[in-house]
Short mmCIF file of C-alpha atoms in Angstrom, two decimals:
data_model
loop_
_atom_site.label_atom_id
_atom_site.label_comp_id
_atom_site.label_asym_id
_atom_site.label_seq_id
_atom_site.Cartn_x
_atom_site.Cartn_y
_atom_site.Cartn_z
CA MET A 179 50.68 2.64 13.42
CA THR A 180 50.93 1.29 16.82
CA THR A 181 50.87 -2.51 17.13
CA GLU A 182 50.94 -5.03 19.84
CA ALA A 183 53.16 -8.07 20.20
CA THR A 184 50.34 -10.15 21.58
CA LEU A 185 46.73 -9.97 20.75
CA PRO A 186 44.35 -9.76 23.85
CA SER A 187 41.41 -12.20 23.95
CA THR A 188 38.17 -10.75 22.76
CA THR A 189 34.50 -11.40 23.70
CA SER A 190 32.04 -12.04 20.83
CA ALA A 191 29.76 -9.02 20.35
CA SER A 192 26.89 -11.12 18.80
CA PRO A 193 23.75 -11.24 21.01
CA THR A 194 22.68 -14.54 22.34
CA ALA A 195 19.24 -16.08 21.56
CA ARG A 196 18.05 -15.11 24.99
CA GLN A 197 18.99 -11.47 24.60
CA VAL A 198 17.32 -11.36 21.08
CA TRP A 199 14.16 -12.79 22.58
CA THR A 200 14.27 -10.35 25.44
CA ARG A 201 14.51 -7.39 23.06
CA ALA A 202 11.96 -8.53 20.57
CA ARG A 203 9.18 -10.12 22.76
CA GLY A 204 7.61 -6.73 23.35
CA VAL A 205 7.29 -6.02 19.68
CA LEU A 206 6.17 -9.60 18.85
CA LEU A 207 3.57 -9.38 21.66
CA GLY A 208 2.20 -6.04 20.14
CA LEU A 209 2.03 -7.69 16.71
CA VAL A 210 0.14 -10.70 18.07
CA ILE A 211 -2.36 -8.45 19.82
CA LEU A 212 -2.94 -6.44 16.62
CA LEU A 213 -3.42 -9.69 14.62
CA VAL A 214 -5.82 -11.10 17.03
CA ALA A 215 -7.79 -7.88 17.16
CA ALA A 216 -7.93 -7.71 13.36
CA ILE A 217 -9.18 -11.30 13.16
CA ALA A 218 -11.79 -10.63 15.80
CA ILE A 219 -13.01 -7.39 14.08
CA ALA A 220 -13.09 -9.12 10.71
CA ALA A 221 -15.10 -12.10 12.16
CA VAL A 222 -17.56 -9.75 13.76
CA ARG A 223 -18.08 -7.65 10.72
CA SER A 224 -18.30 -10.56 8.38
CA ASP A 225 -20.79 -12.20 10.55
CA ALA A 226 -22.93 -9.08 10.59
CA GLN A 227 -22.71 -8.61 6.83
CA HIS A 228 -22.74 -12.19 5.67
CA GLY A 229 -25.28 -12.99 3.06
CA SER A 230 -26.64 -9.41 3.10
CA LEU A 231 -29.37 -9.19 0.37
CA ASP A 232 -28.39 -12.55 -0.93
CA PRO A 233 -31.57 -14.66 -2.06
CA ARG A 234 -29.59 -17.76 -1.13
CA SER A 235 -28.97 -16.63 2.47
CA VAL A 236 -31.17 -17.39 5.51
CA ASP A 237 -29.47 -14.95 7.73
CA PRO A 238 -31.47 -12.09 9.10
CA ASN A 239 -30.06 -9.76 6.49
CA GLY A 240 -30.49 -12.34 3.62
CA SER A 241 -33.28 -12.44 1.17
CA ARG A 242 -34.05 -16.20 0.97
CA ALA A 243 -37.61 -15.75 2.14
CA VAL A 244 -38.34 -13.40 -0.78
CA ALA A 245 -36.95 -15.63 -3.26
CA GLU A 246 -38.97 -18.71 -1.98
CA LEU A 247 -42.25 -16.63 -1.92
CA LEU A 248 -41.54 -15.54 -5.52
CA ALA A 249 -40.87 -19.16 -6.49
CA ASP A 250 -44.31 -20.14 -5.12
CA ARG A 251 -45.80 -17.64 -7.60
CA GLY A 252 -43.79 -18.93 -10.53
CA VAL A 253 -41.03 -16.35 -10.62
CA PHE A 254 -37.65 -17.92 -11.26
CA THR A 255 -34.78 -16.16 -9.40
CA ARG A 256 -31.30 -16.31 -10.84
CA VAL A 257 -28.27 -14.85 -9.04
CA VAL A 258 -25.45 -13.21 -11.11
CA THR A 259 -22.21 -11.61 -9.84
CA THR A 260 -20.73 -10.14 -13.07
CA LEU A 261 -21.64 -7.17 -15.13
CA ASP A 262 -21.79 -9.09 -18.33
CA ASP A 263 -24.24 -11.68 -17.02
CA ALA A 264 -26.43 -8.78 -15.72
CA ARG A 265 -26.38 -7.04 -19.05
CA ASN A 266 -27.14 -10.18 -20.97
CA ALA A 267 -30.21 -10.90 -18.75
CA ALA A 268 -31.96 -7.58 -19.59
CA GLY A 269 -35.17 -8.24 -21.47
CA PRO A 270 -38.89 -7.42 -21.52
CA ASP A 271 -39.84 -10.65 -19.40
CA THR A 272 -37.07 -10.02 -16.84
CA THR A 273 -36.87 -7.86 -13.61
CA LEU A 274 -33.19 -6.95 -12.98
CA LEU A 275 -32.52 -6.22 -9.13
CA VAL A 276 -29.15 -4.53 -8.45
CA ALA A 277 -28.53 -5.18 -4.74
CA ALA A 278 -25.59 -2.84 -4.19
CA PRO A 279 -25.40 -0.11 -6.88
CA ASP A 280 -22.81 1.99 -5.13
CA LEU A 281 -20.26 -0.77 -5.47
CA LEU A 282 -20.24 -0.35 -9.17
CA THR A 283 -17.61 1.74 -10.91
CA ASP A 284 -18.63 4.72 -13.20
CA ARG A 285 -17.86 2.57 -16.20
CA GLN A 286 -19.94 -0.38 -14.98
CA GLN A 287 -22.91 1.96 -14.12
CA THR A 288 -22.79 3.40 -17.72
CA ARG A 289 -22.63 0.03 -19.43
CA LEU A 290 -25.46 -1.39 -17.18
CA HIS A 291 -27.80 1.50 -17.75
CA SER A 292 -27.31 1.27 -21.54
CA ALA A 293 -28.30 -2.40 -21.40
CA PHE A 294 -31.51 -2.03 -19.51
CA THR A 295 -32.71 1.52 -20.33
CA ASN A 296 -35.02 0.44 -23.28
CA SER A 297 -35.08 -3.41 -22.69
CA GLY A 298 -38.80 -3.32 -21.84
CA GLY A 299 -38.10 -4.92 -18.52
CA ARG A 300 -38.07 -3.60 -14.92
CA THR A 301 -34.89 -2.47 -13.03
CA VAL A 302 -35.06 -2.22 -9.28
CA LEU A 303 -32.30 -0.36 -7.58
CA VAL A 304 -31.84 -1.06 -3.90
CA ALA A 305 -30.73 2.10 -1.94
CA PRO A 306 -28.67 3.71 -4.60
CA GLY A 307 -26.69 6.70 -3.26
CA ILE A 308 -25.13 9.83 -4.73
CA PRO A 309 -22.28 7.85 -6.35
CA SER A 310 -24.63 5.65 -8.56
CA VAL A 311 -28.21 6.94 -8.79
CA GLY A 312 -27.35 9.72 -11.29
CA SER A 313 -25.80 7.21 -13.72
CA LEU A 314 -28.20 4.25 -13.27
CA ALA A 315 -31.39 6.36 -13.12
CA PRO A 316 -30.84 9.67 -15.04
CA GLY A 317 -33.12 12.39 -13.70
CA ILE A 318 -33.11 11.16 -10.12
CA THR A 319 -30.95 12.68 -7.47
CA ALA A 320 -30.28 11.31 -4.00
CA ASP A 321 -30.83 13.80 -1.15
CA PRO A 322 -27.84 14.06 1.24
CA THR A 323 -30.16 13.95 4.36
CA PRO A 324 -31.70 10.45 4.99
CA SER A 325 -35.19 9.83 6.30
CA TYR A 326 -35.48 9.72 10.07
CA ASP A 327 -38.55 7.48 9.80
CA SER A 328 -38.28 3.85 8.67
CA THR A 329 -42.02 2.97 8.47
CA LEU A 330 -43.85 5.25 6.00
CA PRO A 331 -47.33 5.22 4.33
CA PRO A 332 -47.65 4.90 0.62
CA GLY A 333 -48.79 8.51 -0.10
CA CYS A 334 -49.08 7.88 -3.83
CA ALA A 335 -51.35 6.22 -6.46
CA LEU A 336 -49.02 3.37 -7.45
CA PRO A 337 -51.13 0.22 -7.30
CA ALA A 338 -48.38 -1.79 -5.70
CA ALA A 339 -47.94 0.66 -3.00
CA GLN A 340 -51.65 1.12 -2.42
CA ARG A 341 -52.04 -2.73 -1.98
CA ALA A 342 -49.05 -3.08 0.30
CA GLY A 343 -49.87 -0.11 2.54
CA THR A 344 -47.35 1.01 5.06
CA ALA A 345 -43.86 -0.37 4.48
CA ASP A 346 -40.24 -0.08 5.75
CA THR A 347 -38.84 1.99 2.96
CA GLY A 348 -37.51 4.94 4.96
CA GLY A 349 -33.77 5.51 4.16
CA ILE A 350 -32.33 7.51 1.29
CA ARG A 351 -34.71 10.18 -0.02
CA TYR A 352 -34.86 11.22 -3.74
CA THR A 353 -35.87 13.91 -6.09
CA THR A 354 -36.64 13.62 -9.74
CA THR A 355 -37.38 15.74 -12.80
CA ALA A 356 -39.34 12.99 -14.53
CA PRO A 357 -42.92 14.30 -15.03
CA ASP A 358 -44.64 10.91 -15.15
CA ALA A 359 -42.81 9.37 -12.05
CA ASP A 360 -44.58 7.79 -9.22
CA SER A 361 -43.27 9.30 -5.93
CA CYS A 362 -44.33 7.16 -2.97
CA TYR A 363 -43.53 6.74 0.70
CA LEU A 364 -42.76 10.42 1.43
CA SER A 365 -40.49 11.57 4.21
CA ASP A 366 -40.78 15.28 4.78
CA GLY A 367 -41.98 15.81 1.34
CA LEU A 368 -39.38 13.65 -0.45
CA PRO A 369 -40.14 10.11 -1.72
CA THR A 370 -38.07 7.09 -0.67
CA LEU A 371 -39.54 5.10 -3.59
CA LEU A 372 -39.67 6.15 -7.02
CA ARG A 373 -41.00 4.40 -10.26
CA VAL A 374 -39.85 6.04 -13.54
CA PRO A 375 -41.29 4.56 -16.75
CA ALA A 376 -38.81 4.14 -19.65
CA LEU A 377 -38.85 6.58 -22.58
CA GLU A 378 -39.60 3.66 -24.96
CA GLY A 379 -41.54 0.52 -24.27
CA ASP A 380 -43.10 -0.92 -21.12
CA GLY A 381 -40.17 -0.97 -19.10
CA ASP A 382 -39.56 1.06 -15.91
CA THR A 383 -37.01 1.73 -13.18
CA VAL A 384 -37.84 1.42 -9.53
CA VAL A 385 -35.67 3.03 -6.80
CA VAL A 386 -36.10 1.97 -3.27
CA GLY A 387 -34.44 3.96 -0.48
CA ALA A 388 -33.75 1.12 1.98
CA PRO A 389 -33.33 -2.68 1.66
CA ASP A 390 -35.49 -3.54 4.65
CA ILE A 391 -38.42 -4.85 2.67
CA LEU A 392 -36.18 -7.51 1.24
CA HIS A 393 -34.55 -8.74 4.52
CA ASN A 394 -35.64 -12.06 6.03
CA ASP A 395 -36.21 -10.67 9.56
CA ARG A 396 -38.30 -7.68 8.25
CA LEU A 397 -40.34 -9.38 5.67
CA ASP A 398 -43.27 -10.28 7.83
CA GLU A 399 -43.67 -6.70 9.15
CA GLN A 400 -45.97 -3.95 7.79
CA GLY A 401 -46.66 -4.41 3.98
CA ASN A 402 -43.07 -5.34 3.29
CA ALA A 403 -43.72 -8.71 1.81
CA SER A 404 -46.57 -7.53 -0.31
CA LEU A 405 -44.55 -4.64 -1.60
CA ALA A 406 -41.42 -6.61 -2.35
CA LEU A 407 -43.51 -9.35 -4.20
CA GLN A 408 -45.19 -6.85 -6.38
CA LEU A 409 -41.97 -5.02 -7.27
CA LEU A 410 -40.00 -8.12 -8.02
CA GLY A 411 -42.79 -10.28 -9.41
CA SER A 412 -44.13 -8.35 -12.32
CA ARG A 413 -42.06 -10.45 -14.72
CA PRO A 414 -41.59 -14.18 -14.79
CA HIS A 415 -37.77 -14.06 -14.49
CA LEU A 416 -35.77 -12.29 -11.70
CA VAL A 417 -32.16 -11.67 -12.14
CA TRP A 418 -30.54 -10.81 -8.81
CA TYR A 419 -27.17 -8.93 -9.41
CA LEU A 420 -24.86 -9.01 -6.49
CA PRO A 421 -21.84 -6.91 -7.56
CA SER A 422 -18.57 -8.71 -6.82
CA LEU A 423 -15.05 -7.24 -6.45
CA SER A 424 -13.67 -10.22 -8.35
CA ASP A 425 -15.54 -9.16 -11.55
CA ASN A 426 -13.13 -8.33 -14.21
CA SER A 427 -15.19 -5.40 -15.46
CA ALA A 428 -14.58 -3.61 -12.04
CA THR A 429 -10.87 -3.13 -13.21
CA ASP A 430 -11.56 -2.38 -16.82
CA ALA A 431 -10.33 1.09 -17.45
CA GLY A 432 -11.33 1.09 -21.04
CA ASP A 433 -9.24 3.71 -23.04
CA ARG A 434 -8.16 5.64 -19.92
CA SER A 435 -4.48 5.72 -18.97
CA PHE A 436 -3.18 5.21 -15.50
CA PHE A 437 -3.09 9.05 -14.80
CA ASP A 438 -6.85 9.29 -15.90
CA LEU A 439 -7.59 6.78 -13.10
CA ILE A 440 -5.94 9.01 -10.50
CA PRO A 441 -8.28 11.50 -8.81
CA SER A 442 -7.39 15.16 -9.70
CA GLY A 443 -6.86 15.95 -6.02
CA TRP A 444 -4.01 13.52 -5.77
CA LEU A 445 -2.46 15.04 -8.91
CA TRP A 446 -2.67 18.58 -7.54
CA GLY A 447 -1.43 17.26 -4.06
CA SER A 448 1.55 15.57 -5.73
CA LEU A 449 2.42 18.83 -7.62
CA GLN A 450 2.26 20.92 -4.43
CA LEU A 451 4.58 18.39 -2.68
CA PHE A 452 7.05 18.60 -5.62
CA ILE A 453 7.04 22.38 -5.53
CA ALA A 454 7.47 22.20 -1.71
CA ALA A 455 10.40 19.82 -1.95
CA ALA A 456 11.98 21.97 -4.63
CA LEU A 457 11.69 25.18 -2.54
CA ALA A 458 13.08 23.25 0.50
CA ALA A 459 16.07 22.00 -1.60
CA LEU A 460 16.79 25.66 -2.80
CA TRP A 461 16.51 27.01 0.79
CA ARG A 462 18.76 24.36 2.24
CA ALA A 463 21.23 24.76 -0.60
CA ARG A 464 21.60 28.46 -0.28
CA ARG A 465 24.87 29.69 1.26
CA LEU A 466 24.69 32.83 3.43
CA GLY A 467 28.50 33.34 3.23
CA PRO A 468 31.72 31.63 3.22
CA LEU A 469 32.52 28.75 5.48
CA VAL A 470 34.03 29.83 8.85
CA PRO A 471 36.59 27.59 10.35
CA GLU A 472 36.03 26.58 13.87
CA ARG A 473 38.36 25.00 16.44
CA LEU A 474 37.52 21.60 17.69
CA PRO A 475 36.41 21.58 21.24
CA VAL A 476 38.74 18.63 22.02
CA ALA A 477 42.09 17.98 20.61
CA ILE A 478 42.61 14.18 19.91
CA ARG A 479 46.13 12.87 19.90
CA ALA A 480 47.29 11.24 16.77
CA SER A 481 48.25 8.04 18.63
CA GLU A 482 44.75 7.60 19.91
CA THR A 483 43.24 7.94 16.43
CA VAL A 484 45.72 5.31 15.09
CA GLU A 485 45.06 2.98 17.87
CA GLY A 486 41.28 3.42 17.51
CA ARG A 487 41.41 2.63 13.86
CA ALA A 488 43.70 -0.41 14.52
CA ARG A 489 41.22 -1.79 16.96
CA LEU A 490 38.46 -1.41 14.32
CA TYR A 491 40.60 -3.26 11.78
CA ARG A 492 41.17 -6.05 14.33
CA LYS A 493 37.63 -6.26 15.36
CA SER A 494 36.54 -6.80 11.62
CA ASN A 495 39.45 -8.95 10.71
CA ALA A 496 40.38 -6.43 8.06
CA ARG A 497 44.00 -7.47 7.84
CA ASP A 498 44.15 -6.70 4.13
CA ARG A 499 43.14 -3.08 4.73
CA ALA A 500 45.54 -2.64 7.67
CA ALA A 501 48.43 -4.08 5.65
CA ALA A 502 47.43 -1.81 2.75
CA ALA A 503 47.48 1.23 4.97
CA LEU A 504 50.96 0.25 6.51
CA ARG A 505 52.48 -0.37 3.03
CA SER A 506 51.00 2.84 1.56
CA THR A 507 52.24 5.04 4.40
CA THR A 508 55.68 3.40 4.22
CA ARG A 509 55.99 3.99 0.49
CA THR A 510 55.01 7.61 0.94
CA ARG A 511 57.72 8.11 3.48
CA LEU A 512 60.37 6.27 1.47
CA ALA A 513 59.90 8.10 -1.86
CA PRO A 514 61.47 11.36 -0.83
CA LEU A 515 64.31 9.49 0.92
CA VAL A 516 65.28 7.85 -2.45
CA GLY A 517 64.77 10.93 -4.55
CA LEU A 518 61.39 10.28 -6.01
CA SER A 519 58.23 12.41 -6.13
CA PRO A 520 55.26 11.50 -4.17
CA SER A 521 53.35 10.49 -7.44
CA GLN A 522 56.06 7.80 -8.06
CA ALA A 523 55.73 6.41 -4.45
CA HIS A 524 53.29 3.72 -5.42
CA ALA A 525 54.75 2.76 -8.80
CA PRO A 526 56.94 -0.51 -8.34
CA GLU A 527 59.00 0.21 -11.49
CA ALA A 528 60.09 3.45 -10.13
CA LEU A 529 60.38 2.84 -6.40
CA LEU A 530 61.96 -0.61 -6.28
CA PRO A 531 65.17 0.20 -8.32
CA ALA A 532 65.76 3.55 -6.43
CA LEU A 533 65.19 1.73 -3.13
CA SER A 534 67.64 -1.16 -3.94
CA ALA A 535 70.34 1.39 -4.57
CA ARG A 536 70.03 2.59 -0.88
CA LEU A 537 69.92 -0.81 0.83
CA HIS A 538 73.07 -2.30 2.29
CA GLY A 539 72.09 -5.95 1.54
CA ASP A 540 72.33 -7.24 5.25
CA GLY A 541 69.65 -9.92 4.81
CA GLN A 542 66.67 -7.65 4.60
CA SER A 543 63.55 -9.27 2.95
CA SER A 544 62.68 -8.54 -0.63
CA PRO A 545 61.46 -4.95 -0.92
CA HIS A 546 58.86 -5.98 -3.40
CA SER A 547 57.15 -8.57 -1.11
CA LEU A 548 57.31 -6.06 1.70
CA LEU A 549 55.81 -3.02 -0.12
CA PHE A 550 53.71 -4.76 -2.78
CA GLY A 551 53.10 -8.18 -1.57
CA PRO A 552 49.88 -10.15 -0.68
CA PRO A 553 47.89 -9.43 2.48
CA PRO A 554 49.07 -11.38 5.64
CA ARG A 555 47.28 -14.60 6.52
CA ASP A 556 46.75 -13.92 10.21
CA ASP A 557 47.42 -11.26 12.96
CA ALA A 558 50.90 -12.64 13.79
CA ALA A 559 51.98 -12.14 10.03
CA LEU A 560 50.46 -8.59 10.15
CA ILE A 561 52.65 -7.81 13.20
CA HIS A 562 55.65 -9.23 11.52
CA LEU A 563 54.98 -7.18 8.41
CA ALA A 564 54.76 -3.98 10.43
CA ASP A 565 58.14 -4.90 12.08
CA GLN A 566 59.84 -5.41 8.68
CA LEU A 567 58.48 -2.21 7.26
CA ASP A 568 59.75 -0.29 10.26
CA ALA A 569 63.19 -2.00 9.82
CA LEU A 570 63.12 -1.28 6.12
CA GLU A 571 62.53 2.43 6.65
CA ARG A 572 65.24 2.64 9.34
CA GLU A 573 67.66 0.83 6.78
CA VAL A 574 66.96 3.56 4.19
CA ARG A 575 67.38 6.40 6.65
CA ARG A 576 70.70 5.10 7.93
CA PRO A 577 73.57 6.99 6.33
#
């Protein structure tokens, strides 16, 4: 290994604070812009949806006005946000309004339907779509094409619809197989309001295709107020169910395992990815023939390689590794000179006695400390060690 008697001064390669800021300011600026945009979008969307269909909200999309009008008529409104409260409230003197049926999971829909199906009360589902209407109102199907008209005439014999007249029910359209259902507010032949009597008792289920008749800013238009009061005021108690994502029942998987909760499409997609990865591994691992040696395009001198490795050792202050490399190479060269095999070159009990017999005893340092000693403390000690190892090898080679 080539060494130098003096170590040149080195410059720190660590970047300064100014350099770090210069490199990172573009990324930080982009993150700040994304964060501000996300906050602005969230604020705008939350403002638009704040208090939607909430009987405590006075926002345009809230329903405080309906609750106040019902209170004037002696109908008490209670807001619940959990499935258990909604199920426990079902009864013959109660109207249960589900504000956002599509937010309920399949298990929640099944449990809710079993609670009110024969309770004798009324259940009002506000704009249930394909994900929920089949479970909450069996026999009713949501049409994938919505109504293009918002304001529609009654078009049925339901007393509540006849008294209310034209109302803003246009939204989701429905079809039903129930023979005694009241189909009202037709749009292109399909109703946007359905009333289906229960199989047992005096209860019924009302499906409304749009929430407009409950909004504060639409209540005084058409016959919206009359229709809303009649649908929700038929019983003395009104339970207003606002599904919440914080409800523990939303995460209740029942007896299903983790894999049962994963959609089948994801499982098949994962299987296809696994097969594709296995085929790619087989393709890349296949050998078309034996390896063909190839000459290097550039011949690098051994001295340059040694010098480059030495500079790497010095840059990382790896004096222990450099000393170990020097001692190992020296032991490997000394072993055949003293009649030992290469496998015995690194065994002190074999190398040191044979080496002592070849030394002339002219003040040379202890072979044990030179060949198997501790790493040097600094660069000067490393250079001194290299000189002593070189002198030791010359001494053994001398006849």
